[in-house]
């Protein structure tokens, strides 16, 4: 939708060199996106909460190139060090964006990026890293051409670009929550980009914590690209897409009404559905670890015993996202220390919470 842009720098009036820095958080899907078609288009709508502590900082420095050719001139650093594999991926992404950003070939670019959490954490960093890069590109466009002055236009384009890098990244652009994928439950929603969903949230949901219990820090055994592709032959694919659409409507009602129990039930059912789909695909993948299952059982028992609204979610990996309202943070942290930490690698968990979204630094 933003293709065939004519944005080119006038070489008789080149810009001063500059630098743009964005910090973008990761997000946790409550309704999961699993299965895609075309160019990164989702098979079903998804809804996520925007996190705070798990984030990526990306600095994009640019300088006009007197001599241009057809390639993109990119220097790439990850935590201050060269990283050829990340550079290759980023370069391929930028090359794919030249229909939208033809001016990228007129610049010398230097990207320095890094995550707030160790790369080996087993936490997907693609959402936060692609979102921060997409935001830098939109700021660059605006700095050079003044063409993204409207905040709504800016966020929409950033979300669209982030989606092309990694589908779920398109939801990291917005504060508190975002919906991606056209659904009648959210007017204005689209398959092309995420939309802000803060307005759907009863105030109680703006104060949710999401502590990430690191059960394993190993790299995933299935990439999300391969996982999405396996949905094409999965016999449960169609009922799954119908289920996600239906749950979206129920979740939106629960979020508006402050219905924490329905929210928690849907969050847990979605996490288990995602893993069930992976287990039923061919080849099959089992990403849950014994520690994941032990934690799920402890969370359910604790909830039954204390009546506290504490729920779990999972990404495409073994680590548990523990969701609960801020008012019981002291008790829950005490319980994590006493009973849950023993299932985490070196007792490691990340304290995270639902937050205000990306910021320009
Ligand atoms: O954005 P991708 O292609 O890495 O897919 C991620 C999908 C899940 O994280 C498993 C679910 C979601 O909606 O974020």
mmCIF file of C-alpha atoms and ligand atoms in Angstrom:
data_model
loop_
_atom_site.group_PDB
_atom_site.id
_atom_site.type_symbol
_atom_site.label_atom_id
_atom_site.label_comp_id
_atom_site.label_asym_id
_atom_site.label_seq_id
_atom_site.Cartn_x
_atom_site.Cartn_y
_atom_site.Cartn_z
ATOM 1 C CA UNK A 1 0.000 0.000 0.000
ATOM 2 C CA UNK A 2 2.995 2.327 0.399
ATOM 3 C CA UNK A 3 4.760 0.938 -2.648
ATOM 4 C CA UNK A 4 6.024 2.853 -5.683
ATOM 5 C CA UNK A 5 7.005 5.878 -3.661
ATOM 6 C CA UNK A 6 8.842 8.675 -5.410
ATOM 7 C CA UNK A 7 10.658 9.830 -2.303
ATOM 8 C CA UNK A 8 14.156 10.742 -3.497
ATOM 9 C CA UNK A 9 16.648 13.196 -2.083
ATOM 10 C CA UNK A 10 17.429 16.210 -4.257
ATOM 11 C CA UNK A 11 21.206 15.848 -4.688
ATOM 12 C CA UNK A 12 21.607 19.594 -5.242
ATOM 13 C CA UNK A 13 20.343 20.113 -1.689
ATOM 14 C CA UNK A 14 21.650 17.168 0.365
ATOM 15 C CA UNK A 15 20.640 16.742 4.035
ATOM 16 C CA UNK A 16 23.050 17.121 6.943
ATOM 17 C CA UNK A 17 24.156 13.803 8.480
ATOM 18 C CA UNK A 18 21.915 12.780 11.363
ATOM 19 C CA UNK A 19 20.966 10.063 13.820
ATOM 20 C CA UNK A 20 17.613 8.704 15.002
ATOM 21 C CA UNK A 21 17.128 6.455 18.037
ATOM 22 C CA UNK A 22 13.997 4.525 18.996
ATOM 23 C CA UNK A 23 13.314 2.182 21.899
ATOM 24 C CA UNK A 24 10.558 -0.314 21.207
ATOM 25 C CA UNK A 25 9.154 -2.957 23.538
ATOM 26 C CA UNK A 26 8.169 -6.516 22.725
ATOM 27 C CA UNK A 27 4.540 -7.628 22.960
ATOM 28 C CA UNK A 28 2.629 -10.657 24.197
ATOM 29 C CA UNK A 29 -0.243 -11.931 22.064
ATOM 30 C CA UNK A 30 -3.378 -12.886 23.997
ATOM 31 C CA UNK A 31 -5.134 -13.965 20.776
ATOM 32 C CA UNK A 32 -2.298 -15.620 18.852
ATOM 33 C CA UNK A 33 -1.303 -15.114 15.248
ATOM 34 C CA UNK A 34 -0.252 -18.502 13.852
ATOM 35 C CA UNK A 35 -0.654 -19.071 10.131
ATOM 36 C CA UNK A 36 -0.076 -16.555 7.354
ATOM 37 C CA UNK A 37 -0.471 -16.091 3.603
ATOM 38 C CA UNK A 38 0.722 -13.731 0.871
ATOM 39 C CA UNK A 39 3.258 -11.197 2.056
ATOM 40 C CA UNK A 40 3.039 -11.538 5.822
ATOM 41 C CA UNK A 41 -0.747 -11.403 5.989
ATOM 42 C CA UNK A 42 -2.387 -13.120 8.952
ATOM 43 C CA UNK A 43 -4.907 -15.969 8.687
ATOM 44 C CA UNK A 44 -6.701 -14.649 11.767
ATOM 45 C CA UNK A 45 -6.843 -11.442 13.795
ATOM 46 C CA UNK A 46 -4.647 -11.202 16.893
ATOM 47 C CA UNK A 47 -4.557 -8.969 19.968
ATOM 48 C CA UNK A 48 -1.497 -8.264 22.083
ATOM 49 C CA UNK A 49 -0.430 -6.400 25.183
ATOM 50 C CA UNK A 50 2.551 -4.095 24.760
ATOM 51 C CA UNK A 51 5.363 -4.841 27.223
ATOM 52 C CA UNK A 52 7.879 -2.452 28.787
ATOM 53 C CA UNK A 53 11.092 -3.975 30.127
ATOM 54 C CA UNK A 54 11.751 -6.369 27.224
ATOM 55 C CA UNK A 55 12.766 -3.949 24.514
ATOM 56 C CA UNK A 56 15.206 -3.114 21.726
ATOM 57 C CA UNK A 57 17.073 0.146 21.222
ATOM 58 C CA UNK A 58 17.966 0.922 17.618
ATOM 59 C CA UNK A 59 20.095 3.854 16.471
ATOM 60 C CA UNK A 60 20.064 4.696 12.781
ATOM 61 C CA UNK A 61 22.751 7.127 11.595
ATOM 62 C CA UNK A 62 22.592 8.437 8.035
ATOM 63 C CA UNK A 63 24.734 10.485 5.699
ATOM 64 C CA UNK A 64 24.145 11.488 2.084
ATOM 65 C CA UNK A 65 26.245 9.503 -0.432
ATOM 66 C CA UNK A 66 27.687 11.541 -3.263
ATOM 67 C CA UNK A 67 28.161 8.425 -5.389
ATOM 68 C CA UNK A 68 25.112 6.153 -5.453
ATOM 69 C CA UNK A 69 24.714 2.730 -6.976
ATOM 70 C CA UNK A 70 22.009 0.109 -6.710
ATOM 71 C CA UNK A 71 23.043 -1.335 -3.370
ATOM 72 C CA UNK A 72 22.266 -0.200 0.138
ATOM 73 C CA UNK A 73 25.350 0.938 2.036
ATOM 74 C CA UNK A 74 24.900 -0.535 5.521
ATOM 75 C CA UNK A 75 27.186 -0.812 8.501
ATOM 76 C CA UNK A 76 25.573 -2.910 11.226
ATOM 77 C CA UNK A 77 26.424 -3.355 14.891
ATOM 78 C CA UNK A 78 24.656 -5.520 17.479
ATOM 79 C CA UNK A 79 25.503 -4.408 21.020
ATOM 80 C CA UNK A 80 28.383 -2.440 19.525
ATOM 81 C CA UNK A 81 29.897 -5.406 17.686
ATOM 82 C CA UNK A 82 29.759 -6.562 14.102
ATOM 83 C CA UNK A 83 27.284 -9.389 13.517
ATOM 84 C CA UNK A 84 27.297 -10.717 9.979
ATOM 85 C CA UNK A 85 24.182 -12.860 10.276
ATOM 86 C CA UNK A 86 22.032 -9.998 11.651
ATOM 87 C CA UNK A 87 23.551 -7.616 9.106
ATOM 88 C CA UNK A 88 22.590 -9.929 6.223
ATOM 89 C CA UNK A 89 19.001 -10.216 7.499
ATOM 90 C CA UNK A 90 18.671 -6.465 8.035
ATOM 91 C CA UNK A 91 20.141 -5.706 4.640
ATOM 92 C CA UNK A 92 17.691 -8.100 2.945
ATOM 93 C CA UNK A 93 14.832 -6.389 4.809
ATOM 94 C CA UNK A 94 16.003 -2.905 3.770
ATOM 95 C CA UNK A 95 16.469 -4.046 0.146
ATOM 96 C CA UNK A 96 12.893 -5.355 0.179
ATOM 97 C CA UNK A 97 11.730 -1.892 1.295
ATOM 98 C CA UNK A 98 13.257 0.091 -1.565
ATOM 99 C CA UNK A 99 9.886 0.333 -3.423
ATOM 100 C CA UNK A 100 8.608 2.252 -0.348
ATOM 101 C CA UNK A 101 11.928 3.955 0.448
ATOM 102 C CA UNK A 102 13.900 4.489 -2.774
ATOM 103 C CA UNK A 103 16.024 7.114 -0.973
ATOM 104 C CA UNK A 104 17.682 4.413 1.153
ATOM 105 C CA UNK A 105 20.108 3.833 -1.730
ATOM 106 C CA UNK A 106 21.154 7.496 -1.582
ATOM 107 C CA UNK A 107 22.405 7.205 1.996
ATOM 108 C CA UNK A 108 25.194 5.640 3.952
ATOM 109 C CA UNK A 109 23.432 3.925 6.855
ATOM 110 C CA UNK A 110 24.800 2.786 10.185
ATOM 111 C CA UNK A 111 22.574 0.754 12.500
ATOM 112 C CA UNK A 112 23.533 0.026 16.082
ATOM 113 C CA UNK A 113 20.970 -2.105 17.864
ATOM 114 C CA UNK A 114 20.708 -4.043 21.110
ATOM 115 C CA UNK A 115 18.171 -5.701 23.387
ATOM 116 C CA UNK A 116 17.482 -5.057 27.062
ATOM 117 C CA UNK A 117 17.528 -8.838 27.591
ATOM 118 C CA UNK A 118 20.322 -11.258 26.643
ATOM 119 C CA UNK A 119 20.053 -12.673 23.125
ATOM 120 C CA UNK A 120 20.199 -16.170 24.585
ATOM 121 C CA UNK A 121 17.117 -15.629 26.770
ATOM 122 C CA UNK A 122 14.922 -17.725 24.514
ATOM 123 C CA UNK A 123 12.704 -14.641 24.165
ATOM 124 C CA UNK A 124 11.784 -13.689 20.627
ATOM 125 C CA UNK A 125 13.351 -10.312 19.956
ATOM 126 C CA UNK A 126 12.040 -9.996 16.407
ATOM 127 C CA UNK A 127 8.961 -7.978 17.461
ATOM 128 C CA UNK A 128 10.899 -5.336 19.405
ATOM 129 C CA UNK A 129 13.800 -5.158 16.955
ATOM 130 C CA UNK A 130 11.655 -4.894 13.813
ATOM 131 C CA UNK A 131 9.370 -2.340 15.450
ATOM 132 C CA UNK A 132 12.296 -0.138 16.525
ATOM 133 C CA UNK A 133 13.844 -0.338 13.053
ATOM 134 C CA UNK A 134 10.519 0.493 11.359
ATOM 135 C CA UNK A 135 10.087 3.511 13.659
ATOM 136 C CA UNK A 136 13.619 4.697 12.791
ATOM 137 C CA UNK A 137 12.807 4.418 9.074
ATOM 138 C CA UNK A 138 9.625 6.467 9.475
ATOM 139 C CA UNK A 139 11.509 9.123 11.463
ATOM 140 C CA UNK A 140 14.143 9.137 8.719
ATOM 141 C CA UNK A 141 11.484 9.647 6.048
ATOM 142 C CA UNK A 142 9.958 12.447 8.071
ATOM 143 C CA UNK A 143 13.360 14.084 8.750
ATOM 144 C CA UNK A 144 14.185 14.085 5.019
ATOM 145 C CA UNK A 145 10.794 14.866 3.493
ATOM 146 C CA UNK A 146 8.471 16.018 6.311
ATOM 147 C CA UNK A 147 5.945 13.546 4.947
ATOM 148 C CA UNK A 148 4.861 11.808 8.162
ATOM 149 C CA UNK A 149 3.846 14.749 10.341
ATOM 150 C CA UNK A 150 0.510 13.277 11.341
ATOM 151 C CA UNK A 151 1.060 10.922 14.339
ATOM 152 C CA UNK A 152 -1.641 8.517 13.111
ATOM 153 C CA UNK A 153 -0.067 8.287 9.650
ATOM 154 C CA UNK A 154 3.357 7.844 11.213
ATOM 155 C CA UNK A 155 2.271 4.951 13.455
ATOM 156 C CA UNK A 156 0.309 3.261 10.697
ATOM 157 C CA UNK A 157 3.259 3.311 8.316
ATOM 158 C CA UNK A 158 5.655 2.156 11.072
ATOM 159 C CA UNK A 159 3.298 -0.710 11.884
ATOM 160 C CA UNK A 160 2.970 -1.649 8.211
ATOM 161 C CA UNK A 161 6.776 -1.733 7.773
ATOM 162 C CA UNK A 162 7.303 -3.644 11.017
ATOM 163 C CA UNK A 163 4.799 -6.249 9.782
ATOM 164 C CA UNK A 164 6.884 -6.833 6.663
ATOM 165 C CA UNK A 165 9.892 -7.547 8.912
ATOM 166 C CA UNK A 166 8.078 -9.805 11.382
ATOM 167 C CA UNK A 167 4.282 -10.089 11.551
ATOM 168 C CA UNK A 168 3.884 -9.749 15.307
ATOM 169 C CA UNK A 169 6.185 -6.666 15.323
ATOM 170 C CA UNK A 170 3.385 -4.558 13.831
ATOM 171 C CA UNK A 171 1.605 -4.693 17.200
ATOM 172 C CA UNK A 172 4.595 -3.312 19.166
ATOM 173 C CA UNK A 173 4.106 0.225 17.833
ATOM 174 C CA UNK A 174 1.179 1.074 20.107
ATOM 175 C CA UNK A 175 0.795 1.782 23.832
ATOM 176 C CA UNK A 176 -0.823 -0.844 26.069
ATOM 177 C CA UNK A 177 -2.477 -3.023 23.405
ATOM 178 C CA UNK A 178 -2.881 -3.530 19.690
ATOM 179 C CA UNK A 179 -5.044 -5.490 17.277
ATOM 180 C CA UNK A 180 -3.714 -6.782 13.973
ATOM 181 C CA UNK A 181 -5.968 -8.430 11.398
ATOM 182 C CA UNK A 182 -9.381 -7.338 10.200
ATOM 183 C CA UNK A 183 -12.091 -8.204 12.723
ATOM 184 C CA UNK A 184 -15.651 -6.881 13.073
ATOM 185 C CA UNK A 185 -14.936 -6.592 16.815
ATOM 186 C CA UNK A 186 -12.553 -3.659 16.176
ATOM 187 C CA UNK A 187 -13.619 -1.052 13.599
ATOM 188 C CA UNK A 188 -10.670 0.148 11.512
ATOM 189 C CA UNK A 189 -8.667 -3.067 12.060
ATOM 190 C CA UNK A 190 -6.651 -4.278 9.092
ATOM 191 C CA UNK A 191 -4.564 -7.198 7.851
ATOM 192 C CA UNK A 192 -1.953 -4.700 6.604
ATOM 193 C CA UNK A 193 -1.022 -3.067 9.929
ATOM 194 C CA UNK A 194 -1.779 -3.087 13.620
ATOM 195 C CA UNK A 195 -4.107 -0.540 15.194
ATOM 196 C CA UNK A 196 -4.042 0.927 18.711
ATOM 197 C CA UNK A 197 -6.310 -0.887 21.162
ATOM 198 C CA UNK A 198 -5.755 1.103 24.351
ATOM 199 C CA UNK A 199 -9.338 2.331 24.144
ATOM 200 C CA UNK A 200 -10.602 -1.233 24.429
ATOM 201 C CA UNK A 201 -9.038 -1.647 27.862
ATOM 202 C CA UNK A 202 -10.851 -1.252 31.145
ATOM 203 C CA UNK A 203 -8.373 0.559 33.481
ATOM 204 C CA UNK A 204 -7.614 -2.702 35.352
ATOM 205 C CA UNK A 205 -5.916 -4.087 32.234
ATOM 206 C CA UNK A 206 -3.538 -1.153 32.003
ATOM 207 C CA UNK A 207 -1.978 -2.234 35.257
ATOM 208 C CA UNK A 208 -1.186 -5.840 34.307
ATOM 209 C CA UNK A 209 2.158 -7.409 35.075
ATOM 210 C CA UNK A 210 3.772 -9.967 32.804
ATOM 211 C CA UNK A 211 6.720 -11.620 34.543
ATOM 212 C CA UNK A 212 8.591 -13.912 32.162
ATOM 213 C CA UNK A 213 9.805 -17.113 33.806
ATOM 214 C CA UNK A 214 12.825 -18.362 31.848
ATOM 215 C CA UNK A 215 12.443 -22.143 31.784
ATOM 216 C CA UNK A 216 15.011 -22.560 29.029
ATOM 217 C CA UNK A 217 17.368 -20.120 27.372
ATOM 218 C CA UNK A 218 18.108 -22.373 24.396
ATOM 219 C CA UNK A 219 17.369 -21.202 20.863
ATOM 220 C CA UNK A 220 13.951 -22.315 19.553
ATOM 221 C CA UNK A 221 13.923 -25.603 17.633
ATOM 222 C CA UNK A 222 11.403 -24.252 15.105
ATOM 223 C CA UNK A 223 11.519 -20.795 13.571
ATOM 224 C CA UNK A 224 8.215 -18.925 13.501
ATOM 225 C CA UNK A 225 8.527 -18.783 9.702
ATOM 226 C CA UNK A 226 8.563 -22.606 9.568
ATOM 227 C CA UNK A 227 5.798 -22.796 12.177
ATOM 228 C CA UNK A 228 3.463 -20.530 10.209
ATOM 229 C CA UNK A 229 4.172 -22.522 7.032
ATOM 230 C CA UNK A 230 3.244 -25.796 8.754
ATOM 231 C CA UNK A 231 -0.263 -24.458 9.367
ATOM 232 C CA UNK A 232 -0.931 -24.856 5.632
ATOM 233 C CA UNK A 233 -1.054 -28.648 5.963
ATOM 234 C CA UNK A 234 -2.484 -28.767 9.464
ATOM 235 C CA UNK A 235 -5.885 -30.539 9.594
ATOM 236 C CA UNK A 236 -6.949 -28.232 12.437
ATOM 237 C CA UNK A 237 -6.096 -25.032 10.565
ATOM 238 C CA UNK A 238 -9.611 -23.987 9.522
ATOM 239 C CA UNK A 239 -11.290 -24.680 12.896
ATOM 240 C CA UNK A 240 -8.368 -22.881 14.525
ATOM 241 C CA UNK A 241 -8.869 -19.712 12.481
ATOM 242 C CA UNK A 242 -12.594 -19.790 13.293
ATOM 243 C CA UNK A 243 -11.776 -20.257 16.976
ATOM 244 C CA UNK A 244 -9.409 -17.272 17.021
ATOM 245 C CA UNK A 245 -12.004 -15.037 15.323
ATOM 246 C CA UNK A 246 -14.640 -16.060 17.809
ATOM 247 C CA UNK A 247 -12.342 -15.578 20.798
ATOM 248 C CA UNK A 248 -11.413 -12.129 19.547
ATOM 249 C CA UNK A 249 -15.005 -10.966 19.945
ATOM 250 C CA UNK A 250 -15.227 -12.482 23.421
ATOM 251 C CA UNK A 251 -11.885 -11.021 24.448
ATOM 252 C CA UNK A 252 -12.809 -7.508 23.332
ATOM 253 C CA UNK A 253 -15.986 -7.707 25.456
ATOM 254 C CA UNK A 254 -13.972 -8.937 28.442
ATOM 255 C CA UNK A 255 -11.348 -6.189 28.049
ATOM 256 C CA UNK A 256 -13.980 -3.487 27.869
ATOM 257 C CA UNK A 257 -15.912 -4.852 30.825
ATOM 258 C CA UNK A 258 -12.894 -5.442 33.110
ATOM 259 C CA UNK A 259 -13.682 -9.173 33.151
ATOM 260 C CA UNK A 260 -10.340 -10.545 34.335
ATOM 261 C CA UNK A 261 -11.490 -14.175 34.581
ATOM 262 C CA UNK A 262 -12.635 -14.365 30.963
ATOM 263 C CA UNK A 263 -9.460 -12.568 29.877
ATOM 264 C CA UNK A 264 -7.307 -15.081 31.788
ATOM 265 C CA UNK A 265 -9.242 -18.080 30.496
ATOM 266 C CA UNK A 266 -8.819 -16.910 26.891
ATOM 267 C CA UNK A 267 -5.107 -16.122 27.429
ATOM 268 C CA UNK A 268 -4.451 -19.649 28.732
ATOM 269 C CA UNK A 269 -6.602 -21.380 26.111
ATOM 270 C CA UNK A 270 -4.815 -19.471 23.344
ATOM 271 C CA UNK A 271 -1.349 -20.328 24.679
ATOM 272 C CA UNK A 272 -2.243 -24.023 24.810
ATOM 273 C CA UNK A 273 -3.926 -23.900 21.362
ATOM 274 C CA UNK A 274 -0.715 -22.471 19.862
ATOM 275 C CA UNK A 275 1.350 -25.310 21.292
ATOM 276 C CA UNK A 276 -1.277 -27.928 20.419
ATOM 277 C CA UNK A 277 -1.126 -26.745 16.793
ATOM 278 C CA UNK A 278 2.649 -27.172 16.801
ATOM 279 C CA UNK A 279 2.351 -30.639 18.288
ATOM 280 C CA UNK A 280 -0.227 -31.648 15.627
ATOM 281 C CA UNK A 281 1.722 -30.307 12.661
ATOM 282 C CA UNK A 282 3.793 -32.542 10.417
ATOM 283 C CA UNK A 283 6.604 -32.610 11.416
ATOM 284 C CA UNK A 284 5.474 -32.148 14.973
ATOM 285 C CA UNK A 285 7.154 -29.786 17.423
ATOM 286 C CA UNK A 286 7.069 -29.931 21.181
ATOM 287 C CA UNK A 287 8.427 -26.726 22.663
ATOM 288 C CA UNK A 288 7.061 -27.214 26.179
ATOM 289 C CA UNK A 289 9.651 -28.391 28.708
ATOM 290 C CA UNK A 290 8.960 -30.334 31.913
ATOM 291 C CA UNK A 291 9.454 -27.062 33.826
ATOM 292 C CA UNK A 292 6.767 -25.363 31.700
ATOM 293 C CA UNK A 293 4.216 -28.019 32.611
ATOM 294 C CA UNK A 294 5.200 -27.943 36.295
ATOM 295 C CA UNK A 295 4.708 -24.168 36.319
ATOM 296 C CA UNK A 296 1.313 -24.372 34.597
ATOM 297 C CA UNK A 297 0.149 -26.835 37.241
ATOM 298 C CA UNK A 298 1.441 -24.639 40.070
ATOM 299 C CA UNK A 299 -0.246 -21.548 38.596
ATOM 300 C CA UNK A 300 -3.595 -23.314 38.347
ATOM 301 C CA UNK A 301 -3.309 -24.698 41.881
ATOM 302 C CA UNK A 302 -2.331 -21.292 43.308
ATOM 303 C CA UNK A 303 -5.276 -19.638 41.567
ATOM 304 C CA UNK A 304 -7.711 -22.242 42.887
ATOM 305 C CA UNK A 305 -6.316 -21.897 46.405
ATOM 306 C CA UNK A 306 -5.895 -18.121 46.709
ATOM 307 C CA UNK A 307 -8.564 -16.946 44.209
ATOM 308 C CA UNK A 308 -5.961 -14.519 42.917
ATOM 309 C CA UNK A 309 -6.367 -13.631 39.214
ATOM 310 C CA UNK A 310 -3.015 -15.085 38.103
ATOM 311 C CA UNK A 311 -2.820 -16.596 34.613
ATOM 312 C CA UNK A 312 -0.196 -17.933 32.245
ATOM 313 C CA UNK A 313 0.567 -17.402 28.594
ATOM 314 C CA UNK A 314 3.266 -18.759 26.281
ATOM 315 C CA UNK A 315 4.989 -17.602 23.151
ATOM 316 C CA UNK A 316 6.429 -20.070 20.636
ATOM 317 C CA UNK A 317 8.811 -21.375 23.295
ATOM 318 C CA UNK A 318 8.902 -22.952 26.765
ATOM 319 C CA UNK A 319 8.970 -19.764 28.861
ATOM 320 C CA UNK A 320 5.949 -18.829 30.949
ATOM 321 C CA UNK A 321 4.422 -15.352 30.894
ATOM 322 C CA UNK A 322 2.776 -14.830 34.271
ATOM 323 C CA UNK A 323 -0.087 -12.348 33.991
ATOM 324 C CA UNK A 324 -1.593 -10.657 37.053
ATOM 325 C CA UNK A 325 -2.829 -7.237 38.228
ATOM 326 C CA UNK A 326 -0.440 -4.777 39.859
ATOM 327 C CA UNK A 327 -2.335 -4.740 43.158
ATOM 328 C CA UNK A 328 -1.057 -8.233 44.077
ATOM 329 C CA UNK A 329 2.521 -7.745 42.867
ATOM 330 C CA UNK A 330 4.125 -8.144 46.319
ATOM 331 C CA UNK A 331 2.369 -11.441 47.032
ATOM 332 C CA UNK A 332 2.994 -12.852 43.572
ATOM 333 C CA UNK A 333 6.690 -11.955 43.640
ATOM 334 C CA UNK A 334 7.000 -13.683 47.012
ATOM 335 C CA UNK A 335 5.377 -16.796 45.526
ATOM 336 C CA UNK A 336 7.697 -16.667 42.493
ATOM 337 C CA UNK A 337 10.710 -16.535 44.821
ATOM 338 C CA UNK A 338 9.456 -19.399 46.967
ATOM 339 C CA UNK A 339 7.897 -21.777 44.485
ATOM 340 C CA UNK A 340 8.367 -20.866 40.855
ATOM 341 C CA UNK A 341 12.002 -19.806 40.579
ATOM 342 C CA UNK A 342 13.181 -23.379 41.042
ATOM 343 C CA UNK A 343 11.852 -24.157 37.536
ATOM 344 C CA UNK A 344 13.739 -21.264 35.929
ATOM 345 C CA UNK A 345 17.276 -21.442 34.499
ATOM 346 C CA UNK A 346 19.510 -20.133 37.291
ATOM 347 C CA UNK A 347 16.335 -18.856 38.991
ATOM 348 C CA UNK A 348 16.003 -16.277 36.256
ATOM 349 C CA UNK A 349 12.815 -14.329 35.538
ATOM 350 C CA UNK A 350 12.233 -10.957 33.903
ATOM 351 C CA UNK A 351 9.924 -8.489 35.637
ATOM 352 C CA UNK A 352 7.804 -6.943 32.916
ATOM 353 C CA UNK A 353 4.493 -5.106 32.687
ATOM 354 C CA UNK A 354 2.053 -3.606 30.222
ATOM 355 C CA UNK A 355 3.305 -0.203 29.167
ATOM 356 C CA UNK A 356 3.268 2.906 27.102
ATOM 357 C CA UNK A 357 4.906 1.624 23.961
ATOM 358 C CA UNK A 358 7.876 2.866 21.946
ATOM 359 C CA UNK A 359 9.709 6.099 22.646
ATOM 360 C CA UNK A 360 12.043 8.179 20.555
ATOM 361 C CA UNK A 361 15.250 8.756 22.504
HETATM 362 O O1 LIG B 1 5.891 -12.503 14.162
HETATM 363 P P1 LIG B 1 6.320 -13.890 13.944
HETATM 364 O O2 LIG B 1 6.309 -14.288 12.509
HETATM 365 O O3 LIG B 1 7.636 -14.153 14.646
HETATM 366 O O4 LIG B 1 5.236 -14.855 14.627
HETATM 367 C C1 LIG B 1 5.058 -14.885 16.013
HETATM 368 C C2 LIG B 1 3.838 -15.594 16.402
HETATM 369 C C3 LIG B 1 3.612 -15.770 17.892
HETATM 370 O O5 LIG B 1 4.529 -15.018 18.655
HETATM 371 C C4 LIG B 1 3.780 -17.216 18.293
HETATM 372 C C5 LIG B 1 2.182 -15.339 18.245
HETATM 373 C C6 LIG B 1 1.902 -13.879 18.157
HETATM 374 O O6 LIG B 1 0.801 -13.521 17.725
HETATM 375 O O7 LIG B 1 2.763 -13.061 18.544
#
